[in-house]
mmCIF file of C-alpha atoms and ligand atoms in Angstrom:
data_model
loop_
_atom_site.group_PDB
_atom_site.id
_atom_site.type_symbol
_atom_site.label_atom_id
_atom_site.label_comp_id
_atom_site.label_asym_id
_atom_site.label_seq_id
_atom_site.Cartn_x
_atom_site.Cartn_y
_atom_site.Cartn_z
ATOM 1 C CA UNK A 281 132.053 37.648 3.279
ATOM 2 C CA UNK A 282 130.977 34.261 1.965
ATOM 3 C CA UNK A 283 130.078 31.899 4.774
ATOM 4 C CA UNK A 284 128.095 29.076 3.193
ATOM 5 C CA UNK A 285 126.311 28.007 6.346
ATOM 6 C CA UNK A 286 124.834 30.715 8.506
ATOM 7 C CA UNK A 287 122.545 29.131 11.118
ATOM 8 C CA UNK A 288 121.492 32.620 12.156
ATOM 9 C CA UNK A 289 119.485 32.971 8.899
ATOM 10 C CA UNK A 290 116.886 30.629 10.415
ATOM 11 C CA UNK A 291 116.698 32.690 13.586
ATOM 12 C CA UNK A 292 116.386 36.227 12.297
ATOM 13 C CA UNK A 293 112.649 36.858 12.768
ATOM 14 C CA UNK A 294 109.776 35.560 14.810
ATOM 15 C CA UNK A 295 108.213 34.303 11.586
ATOM 16 C CA UNK A 296 111.108 32.079 10.569
ATOM 17 C CA UNK A 297 111.784 30.971 14.153
ATOM 18 C CA UNK A 298 108.222 29.801 14.597
ATOM 19 C CA UNK A 299 108.217 28.122 11.177
ATOM 20 C CA UNK A 300 111.222 25.908 11.957
ATOM 21 C CA UNK A 301 110.506 25.328 15.648
ATOM 22 C CA UNK A 302 110.778 21.638 16.589
ATOM 23 C CA UNK A 303 108.982 21.309 19.923
ATOM 24 C CA UNK A 304 105.587 22.715 20.802
ATOM 25 C CA UNK A 305 103.927 23.100 24.152
ATOM 26 C CA UNK A 306 100.142 23.067 24.508
ATOM 27 C CA UNK A 307 97.836 22.989 27.557
ATOM 28 C CA UNK A 308 96.675 19.471 26.594
ATOM 29 C CA UNK A 309 100.203 18.159 27.158
ATOM 30 C CA UNK A 310 99.960 19.052 30.850
ATOM 31 C CA UNK A 311 98.599 17.142 33.833
ATOM 32 C CA UNK A 312 97.951 19.134 37.016
ATOM 33 C CA UNK A 313 98.767 17.384 40.314
ATOM 34 C CA UNK A 314 96.474 18.643 43.102
ATOM 35 C CA UNK A 315 96.448 18.044 46.864
ATOM 36 C CA UNK A 316 93.152 17.266 48.596
ATOM 37 C CA UNK A 317 92.042 17.590 52.229
ATOM 38 C CA UNK A 318 88.829 17.085 54.185
ATOM 39 C CA UNK A 319 86.564 19.992 54.997
ATOM 40 C CA UNK A 320 84.727 22.785 53.229
ATOM 41 C CA UNK A 321 86.041 25.994 51.781
ATOM 42 C CA UNK A 322 89.587 25.070 52.769
ATOM 43 C CA UNK A 323 92.735 26.188 50.983
ATOM 44 C CA UNK A 324 95.673 25.402 53.229
ATOM 45 C CA UNK A 325 98.882 26.791 51.703
ATOM 46 C CA UNK A 326 101.877 24.485 51.280
ATOM 47 C CA UNK A 327 104.838 26.508 52.556
ATOM 48 C CA UNK A 328 107.473 24.980 50.307
ATOM 49 C CA UNK A 329 105.225 25.233 47.219
ATOM 50 C CA UNK A 330 104.176 28.905 46.950
ATOM 51 C CA UNK A 331 100.953 29.173 44.956
ATOM 52 C CA UNK A 332 99.773 25.662 45.872
ATOM 53 C CA UNK A 333 97.410 24.668 48.662
ATOM 54 C CA UNK A 334 95.739 21.578 49.985
ATOM 55 C CA UNK A 335 92.168 21.902 48.733
ATOM 56 C CA UNK A 336 88.903 20.706 50.211
ATOM 57 C CA UNK A 337 86.737 18.973 47.611
ATOM 58 C CA UNK A 338 84.598 22.047 46.829
ATOM 59 C CA UNK A 339 87.780 24.060 46.154
ATOM 60 C CA UNK A 340 89.221 21.169 44.154
ATOM 61 C CA UNK A 341 86.233 21.418 41.823
ATOM 62 C CA UNK A 342 86.785 25.176 41.364
ATOM 63 C CA UNK A 343 90.433 24.503 40.551
ATOM 64 C CA UNK A 344 89.529 21.736 38.091
ATOM 65 C CA UNK A 345 87.050 24.083 36.376
ATOM 66 C CA UNK A 346 89.754 26.724 35.935
ATOM 67 C CA UNK A 347 92.140 24.138 34.495
ATOM 68 C CA UNK A 348 89.409 22.890 32.177
ATOM 69 C CA UNK A 349 88.742 26.423 30.917
ATOM 70 C CA UNK A 350 92.464 26.761 30.151
ATOM 71 C CA UNK A 351 92.547 23.548 28.114
ATOM 72 C CA UNK A 352 94.194 21.213 30.631
ATOM 73 C CA UNK A 353 92.668 17.748 30.188
ATOM 74 C CA UNK A 354 93.761 15.853 33.281
ATOM 75 C CA UNK A 355 94.244 16.298 37.026
ATOM 76 C CA UNK A 356 96.183 13.929 39.273
ATOM 77 C CA UNK A 357 94.863 13.750 42.824
ATOM 78 C CA UNK A 358 96.896 13.336 46.015
ATOM 79 C CA UNK A 359 94.873 13.137 49.236
ATOM 80 C CA UNK A 360 96.334 14.252 52.579
ATOM 81 C CA UNK A 361 95.033 11.614 54.961
ATOM 82 C CA UNK A 362 94.276 12.211 58.638
ATOM 83 C CA UNK A 363 96.914 10.521 60.829
ATOM 84 C CA UNK A 364 94.150 8.699 62.732
ATOM 85 C CA UNK A 365 93.210 6.823 59.544
ATOM 86 C CA UNK A 366 96.737 5.593 58.838
ATOM 87 C CA UNK A 367 97.769 2.093 59.881
ATOM 88 C CA UNK A 368 100.412 -0.498 59.040
ATOM 89 C CA UNK A 369 98.134 -2.196 56.476
ATOM 90 C CA UNK A 370 97.162 1.086 54.753
ATOM 91 C CA UNK A 371 93.521 -0.026 54.694
ATOM 92 C CA UNK A 372 92.311 3.523 54.034
ATOM 93 C CA UNK A 373 93.918 3.196 50.574
ATOM 94 C CA UNK A 374 90.902 1.209 49.370
ATOM 95 C CA UNK A 375 88.089 2.808 51.358
ATOM 96 C CA UNK A 376 85.263 3.444 48.842
ATOM 97 C CA UNK A 377 84.042 6.335 51.029
ATOM 98 C CA UNK A 378 87.500 7.699 51.819
ATOM 99 C CA UNK A 379 88.733 11.163 50.854
ATOM 100 C CA UNK A 380 90.441 9.934 47.678
ATOM 101 C CA UNK A 381 87.328 8.125 46.369
ATOM 102 C CA UNK A 382 85.077 11.093 47.175
ATOM 103 C CA UNK A 383 87.458 13.527 45.476
ATOM 104 C CA UNK A 384 87.618 11.403 42.315
ATOM 105 C CA UNK A 385 83.826 11.055 42.174
ATOM 106 C CA UNK A 386 83.317 14.776 42.739
ATOM 107 C CA UNK A 387 85.591 15.817 39.874
ATOM 108 C CA UNK A 388 84.065 13.261 37.492
ATOM 109 C CA UNK A 389 80.546 14.394 38.420
ATOM 110 C CA UNK A 390 81.324 18.085 37.980
ATOM 111 C CA UNK A 391 83.441 17.657 34.842
ATOM 112 C CA UNK A 392 82.830 14.273 33.194
ATOM 113 C CA UNK A 393 85.146 15.071 30.257
ATOM 114 C CA UNK A 394 88.092 16.003 32.512
ATOM 115 C CA UNK A 395 90.383 13.002 32.986
ATOM 116 C CA UNK A 396 91.271 12.087 36.546
ATOM 117 C CA UNK A 397 94.438 10.244 37.415
ATOM 118 C CA UNK A 398 94.738 8.408 40.730
ATOM 119 C CA UNK A 399 98.011 7.606 42.457
ATOM 120 C CA UNK A 400 98.762 4.033 43.462
ATOM 121 C CA UNK A 401 101.127 3.672 46.449
ATOM 122 C CA UNK A 402 100.571 3.199 50.158
ATOM 123 C CA UNK A 403 102.610 6.070 51.626
ATOM 124 C CA UNK A 404 99.792 8.607 52.199
ATOM 125 C CA UNK A 405 97.794 5.892 54.025
ATOM 126 C CA UNK A 406 100.537 4.004 55.836
ATOM 127 C CA UNK A 407 101.627 4.692 59.416
ATOM 128 C CA UNK A 408 105.123 3.679 58.227
ATOM 129 C CA UNK A 409 105.137 6.250 55.423
ATOM 130 C CA UNK A 410 106.394 3.713 52.899
ATOM 131 C CA UNK A 411 104.929 2.901 49.484
ATOM 132 C CA UNK A 412 104.668 -0.795 50.395
ATOM 133 C CA UNK A 413 103.856 -2.867 53.475
ATOM 134 C CA UNK A 414 106.639 -2.979 56.049
ATOM 135 C CA UNK A 415 107.821 -6.126 57.853
ATOM 136 C CA UNK A 416 107.583 -5.171 61.551
ATOM 137 C CA UNK A 417 110.457 -7.573 62.363
ATOM 138 C CA UNK A 418 113.142 -5.901 60.297
ATOM 139 C CA UNK A 419 111.649 -2.823 58.571
ATOM 140 C CA UNK A 420 111.928 -4.416 55.128
ATOM 141 C CA UNK A 421 109.471 -3.143 52.499
ATOM 142 C CA UNK A 422 107.670 -6.276 51.328
ATOM 143 C CA UNK A 423 107.072 -6.680 47.617
ATOM 144 C CA UNK A 424 104.582 -9.490 46.994
ATOM 145 C CA UNK A 425 102.193 -8.882 49.925
ATOM 146 C CA UNK A 426 101.976 -5.249 48.799
ATOM 147 C CA UNK A 427 100.710 -6.168 45.325
ATOM 148 C CA UNK A 428 97.256 -7.239 46.496
ATOM 149 C CA UNK A 429 96.790 -4.011 48.451
ATOM 150 C CA UNK A 430 97.799 -1.993 45.381
ATOM 151 C CA UNK A 431 95.315 -3.963 43.258
ATOM 152 C CA UNK A 432 92.543 -3.229 45.779
ATOM 153 C CA UNK A 433 93.493 0.442 45.724
ATOM 154 C CA UNK A 434 93.390 0.462 41.910
ATOM 155 C CA UNK A 435 89.952 -1.177 41.790
ATOM 156 C CA UNK A 436 88.683 1.258 44.415
ATOM 157 C CA UNK A 437 89.895 4.202 42.309
ATOM 158 C CA UNK A 438 88.475 2.686 39.120
ATOM 159 C CA UNK A 439 85.074 2.256 40.787
ATOM 160 C CA UNK A 440 85.211 5.902 41.872
ATOM 161 C CA UNK A 441 85.738 6.797 38.213
ATOM 162 C CA UNK A 442 89.428 7.424 37.504
ATOM 163 C CA UNK A 443 90.466 7.373 33.866
ATOM 164 C CA UNK A 444 94.142 6.758 34.575
ATOM 165 C CA UNK A 445 95.788 4.635 37.258
ATOM 166 C CA UNK A 446 99.294 5.842 38.181
ATOM 167 C CA UNK A 447 101.324 3.269 40.117
ATOM 168 C CA UNK A 448 104.097 5.270 41.820
ATOM 169 C CA UNK A 449 105.136 2.576 44.306
ATOM 170 C CA UNK A 450 107.947 0.828 42.363
ATOM 171 C CA UNK A 451 107.122 -2.704 43.571
ATOM 172 C CA UNK A 452 108.191 -5.430 41.114
ATOM 173 C CA UNK A 453 105.362 -6.855 39.024
ATOM 174 C CA UNK A 454 102.773 -4.290 40.044
ATOM 175 C CA UNK A 455 101.728 -3.145 36.594
ATOM 176 C CA UNK A 456 100.796 -6.667 35.493
ATOM 177 C CA UNK A 457 99.120 -7.412 38.800
ATOM 178 C CA UNK A 458 97.033 -4.227 38.637
ATOM 179 C CA UNK A 459 96.222 -4.743 34.937
ATOM 180 C CA UNK A 460 94.853 -8.243 35.608
ATOM 181 C CA UNK A 461 92.838 -7.068 38.606
ATOM 182 C CA UNK A 462 91.329 -4.178 36.639
ATOM 183 C CA UNK A 463 90.375 -6.397 33.695
ATOM 184 C CA UNK A 464 88.825 -9.012 35.973
ATOM 185 C CA UNK A 465 86.584 -6.308 37.408
ATOM 186 C CA UNK A 466 85.575 -5.053 33.972
ATOM 187 C CA UNK A 467 87.830 -1.983 33.935
ATOM 188 C CA UNK A 468 89.645 -2.905 30.736
ATOM 189 C CA UNK A 469 89.336 0.710 29.514
ATOM 190 C CA UNK A 470 91.151 2.222 32.498
ATOM 191 C CA UNK A 471 94.641 3.342 31.471
ATOM 192 C CA UNK A 472 97.815 2.646 33.399
ATOM 193 C CA UNK A 473 100.433 5.382 33.388
ATOM 194 C CA UNK A 474 103.296 3.658 35.101
ATOM 195 C CA UNK A 475 105.916 5.537 37.093
ATOM 196 C CA UNK A 476 108.444 3.336 35.294
ATOM 197 C CA UNK A 477 111.691 5.090 36.118
ATOM 198 C CA UNK A 478 111.051 6.612 39.512
ATOM 199 C CA UNK A 479 114.213 7.590 41.335
ATOM 200 C CA UNK A 480 114.977 7.793 45.062
ATOM 201 C CA UNK A 481 115.163 11.577 44.888
ATOM 202 C CA UNK A 482 115.602 14.448 47.308
ATOM 203 C CA UNK A 483 113.397 16.528 45.003
ATOM 204 C CA UNK A 484 110.230 15.043 46.568
ATOM 205 C CA UNK A 485 110.688 17.009 49.816
ATOM 206 C CA UNK A 486 107.896 19.593 49.360
ATOM 207 C CA UNK A 487 105.425 16.876 48.272
ATOM 208 C CA UNK A 488 106.073 14.928 51.461
ATOM 209 C CA UNK A 489 105.491 18.126 53.449
ATOM 210 C CA UNK A 490 102.194 18.650 51.609
ATOM 211 C CA UNK A 491 100.943 15.166 52.475
ATOM 212 C CA UNK A 492 102.906 14.635 55.673
ATOM 213 C CA UNK A 493 103.935 11.341 54.082
ATOM 214 C CA UNK A 494 107.690 11.072 54.687
ATOM 215 C CA UNK A 495 108.913 7.590 55.712
ATOM 216 C CA UNK A 496 108.981 7.210 59.494
ATOM 217 C CA UNK A 497 112.146 5.104 59.281
ATOM 218 C CA UNK A 498 114.793 4.662 56.632
ATOM 219 C CA UNK A 499 114.541 5.784 53.026
ATOM 220 C CA UNK A 500 113.023 4.496 49.771
ATOM 221 C CA UNK A 501 116.251 3.242 48.192
ATOM 222 C CA UNK A 502 115.282 -0.437 48.202
ATOM 223 C CA UNK A 503 112.448 0.253 45.779
ATOM 224 C CA UNK A 504 113.015 3.627 44.094
ATOM 225 C CA UNK A 505 115.911 3.747 41.634
ATOM 226 C CA UNK A 506 119.482 4.897 42.170
ATOM 227 C CA UNK A 507 119.906 8.359 40.544
ATOM 228 C CA UNK A 508 123.230 7.149 39.136
ATOM 229 C CA UNK A 509 121.576 4.553 36.881
ATOM 230 C CA UNK A 510 120.345 4.977 33.316
ATOM 231 C CA UNK A 511 120.235 1.514 31.736
ATOM 232 C CA UNK A 512 118.162 0.261 34.641
ATOM 233 C CA UNK A 513 115.436 2.705 33.558
ATOM 234 C CA UNK A 514 115.212 0.866 30.235
ATOM 235 C CA UNK A 515 114.828 -2.434 32.070
ATOM 236 C CA UNK A 516 112.046 -1.064 34.281
ATOM 237 C CA UNK A 517 110.278 0.475 31.292
ATOM 238 C CA UNK A 518 110.518 -2.749 29.254
ATOM 239 C CA UNK A 519 108.902 -4.683 32.108
ATOM 240 C CA UNK A 520 106.095 -2.147 32.430
ATOM 241 C CA UNK A 521 105.490 -2.242 28.681
ATOM 242 C CA UNK A 522 105.349 -6.053 28.743
ATOM 243 C CA UNK A 523 102.985 -5.940 31.741
ATOM 244 C CA UNK A 524 100.518 -3.740 29.884
ATOM 245 C CA UNK A 525 101.351 -0.107 30.744
ATOM 246 C CA UNK A 526 99.794 2.441 28.364
ATOM 247 C CA UNK A 527 102.129 5.344 29.139
ATOM 248 C CA UNK A 528 105.636 5.245 30.659
ATOM 249 C CA UNK A 529 106.712 7.939 33.092
ATOM 250 C CA UNK A 530 110.082 9.280 34.220
ATOM 251 C CA UNK A 531 110.347 11.021 37.596
ATOM 252 C CA UNK A 532 111.796 13.487 38.626
ATOM 253 C CA UNK A 533 112.028 15.545 35.453
ATOM 254 C CA UNK A 534 114.738 18.127 34.884
ATOM 255 C CA UNK A 535 117.798 16.276 36.196
ATOM 256 C CA UNK A 536 116.579 13.201 34.277
ATOM 257 C CA UNK A 537 116.026 14.583 30.759
ATOM 258 C CA UNK A 538 118.517 12.017 29.448
ATOM 259 C CA UNK A 539 116.280 9.224 30.760
ATOM 260 C CA UNK A 540 113.248 10.752 29.039
ATOM 261 C CA UNK A 541 115.248 10.904 25.818
ATOM 262 C CA UNK A 542 116.443 7.295 26.109
ATOM 263 C CA UNK A 543 112.932 5.997 26.760
ATOM 264 C CA UNK A 544 111.544 8.013 23.850
ATOM 265 C CA UNK A 545 114.129 6.475 21.509
ATOM 266 C CA UNK A 546 113.589 2.941 22.761
ATOM 267 C CA UNK A 547 109.797 2.667 23.131
ATOM 268 C CA UNK A 548 106.750 3.377 21.012
ATOM 269 C CA UNK A 549 104.490 4.058 24.000
ATOM 270 C CA UNK A 550 103.839 7.695 24.949
ATOM 271 C CA UNK A 551 106.359 9.032 27.467
ATOM 272 C CA UNK A 552 105.419 11.194 30.444
ATOM 273 C CA UNK A 553 107.695 13.260 32.683
ATOM 274 C CA UNK A 554 106.977 14.377 36.247
ATOM 275 C CA UNK A 555 108.316 17.868 36.953
ATOM 276 C CA UNK A 556 108.264 17.260 40.713
ATOM 277 C CA UNK A 557 107.630 19.390 43.795
ATOM 278 C CA UNK A 558 111.293 20.239 44.486
ATOM 279 C CA UNK A 559 111.758 21.441 40.917
ATOM 280 C CA UNK A 560 108.706 23.684 41.346
ATOM 281 C CA UNK A 561 110.000 24.989 44.687
ATOM 282 C CA UNK A 562 113.394 25.928 43.240
ATOM 283 C CA UNK A 563 111.884 28.002 40.430
ATOM 284 C CA UNK A 564 109.440 29.715 42.784
ATOM 285 C CA UNK A 565 112.140 30.519 45.357
ATOM 286 C CA UNK A 566 114.403 32.090 42.758
ATOM 287 C CA UNK A 567 111.535 33.953 41.086
ATOM 288 C CA UNK A 568 110.320 35.361 44.415
ATOM 289 C CA UNK A 569 113.805 36.714 44.995
ATOM 290 C CA UNK A 570 113.724 38.389 41.612
ATOM 291 C CA UNK A 571 116.630 36.236 40.474
ATOM 292 C CA UNK A 572 114.880 34.687 37.463
ATOM 293 C CA UNK A 573 111.860 35.564 35.324
ATOM 294 C CA UNK A 574 109.065 33.259 36.554
ATOM 295 C CA UNK A 575 106.996 33.116 33.350
ATOM 296 C CA UNK A 576 109.896 32.695 30.950
ATOM 297 C CA UNK A 577 111.540 30.014 33.064
ATOM 298 C CA UNK A 578 108.286 28.045 33.297
ATOM 299 C CA UNK A 579 107.697 28.038 29.552
ATOM 300 C CA UNK A 580 111.346 27.272 28.782
ATOM 301 C CA UNK A 581 111.384 24.407 31.284
ATOM 302 C CA UNK A 582 108.234 22.779 29.945
ATOM 303 C CA UNK A 583 109.274 23.248 26.311
ATOM 304 C CA UNK A 584 112.582 21.529 27.095
ATOM 305 C CA UNK A 585 110.669 18.538 28.472
ATOM 306 C CA UNK A 586 108.861 18.312 25.135
ATOM 307 C CA UNK A 587 112.141 18.613 23.193
ATOM 308 C CA UNK A 588 113.629 15.834 25.337
ATOM 309 C CA UNK A 589 110.786 13.536 24.285
ATOM 310 C CA UNK A 590 108.044 13.945 26.868
ATOM 311 C CA UNK A 591 104.600 13.670 25.286
ATOM 312 C CA UNK A 592 102.932 14.434 28.613
ATOM 313 C CA UNK A 593 104.185 16.524 31.542
ATOM 314 C CA UNK A 594 102.889 16.340 35.101
ATOM 315 C CA UNK A 595 103.676 19.734 36.538
ATOM 316 C CA UNK A 596 102.636 22.060 39.364
ATOM 317 C CA UNK A 597 103.020 24.825 36.773
ATOM 318 C CA UNK A 598 100.097 23.431 34.739
ATOM 319 C CA UNK A 599 97.643 26.247 35.495
ATOM 320 C CA UNK A 600 100.196 29.047 35.208
ATOM 321 C CA UNK A 601 101.652 27.605 32.011
ATOM 322 C CA UNK A 602 98.261 27.018 30.403
ATOM 323 C CA UNK A 603 97.362 30.607 31.325
ATOM 324 C CA UNK A 604 100.505 31.901 29.645
ATOM 325 C CA UNK A 605 99.924 29.731 26.558
ATOM 326 C CA UNK A 606 96.329 30.802 26.041
ATOM 327 C CA UNK A 607 96.965 34.527 26.648
HETATM 328 C C1 PBG B 895 104.262 8.704 46.508
HETATM 329 C C2 PBG B 895 104.611 9.796 45.585
HETATM 330 C C3 PBG B 895 105.642 10.728 45.739
HETATM 331 C C4 PBG B 895 105.509 11.638 44.705
HETATM 332 C C5 PBG B 895 104.430 11.230 43.925
HETATM 333 N N1 PBG B 895 103.891 10.077 44.472
HETATM 334 C C6 PBG B 895 106.650 10.892 46.828
HETATM 335 C C7 PBG B 895 107.544 9.794 47.166
HETATM 336 O O1 PBG B 895 107.725 8.821 46.425
HETATM 337 O O2 PBG B 895 108.096 9.866 48.273
HETATM 338 C C8 PBG B 895 106.398 12.841 44.544
HETATM 339 C C9 PBG B 895 105.856 13.946 43.724
HETATM 340 C C10 PBG B 895 106.557 15.240 43.870
HETATM 341 O O3 PBG B 895 107.569 15.408 44.575
HETATM 342 O O4 PBG B 895 106.074 16.185 43.239
HETATM 343 N N2 PBG B 895 104.414 7.420 46.086
#
């Protein structure tokens, strides 16, 4: 039978499929988020994230070495801070001898070529559990007074040696404020990967368990974005671009592939996607039940991020995926 167009012709063998494939996934596209704790020889499992633990710095180095050997070029560090060190001003966020600074220095010393990304937000350090300072009178998360604390945190991380600063706090004007502060201190080469479109999402649950960083009161809806909004992501991204961001990020990932796509069409900056803790937990839960194929779902998921326009993917699957890709 004559059918002029037979799309199946391009799918009939591995050879032709790989020749016409549009999106490719490589270990260097991945950033591995890692959780850090005090102590020695500690690997404290995170219940809602099977396969992930909070790592003491010596274990963090071992993990970074494994990632390095698999071709992953960047780790993003999240310290779990002792409750005793948290206060309403989040002063531990810019302690040059604090856990975060020591972890950054240790990775850069052990593996100078491995990029380290540091998170900028106050929640792991704040007794209120919010990303910004809280007005004790009414519980409001204060924008402008927070900016100086974020800038101090960024300079502290830059001094410890981070290559990439990742503001995840969603305060207005923070990218410009941090950029100016970094340049004034001579850190003009430090990148900013801005969490541009960060949504007020229920998919962050396991992360907040890992760091014990959930807000003590209220939610994050006055600063993180409404999941119902798309155009607003373009506005946020445009501001971050104008304020000097080097890479624009969308977070969470899978339910927000349309946002990744829209940013990729609109901007020339590289686009990153954060495949967050809840997305990881869902795959692991189903895989442990034997309901889905763990390895295939991981590679499909990450490839779809690339197809949607993500140049870079932050994912808790980084080590597993890189292992599968280099097999
Ligand atoms: C904190 C921060 C969060 C995540 C990254 N940085 C949590 C939050 O905003 O409450 C979430 C990451 C994840 O769920 O994997 N500013």
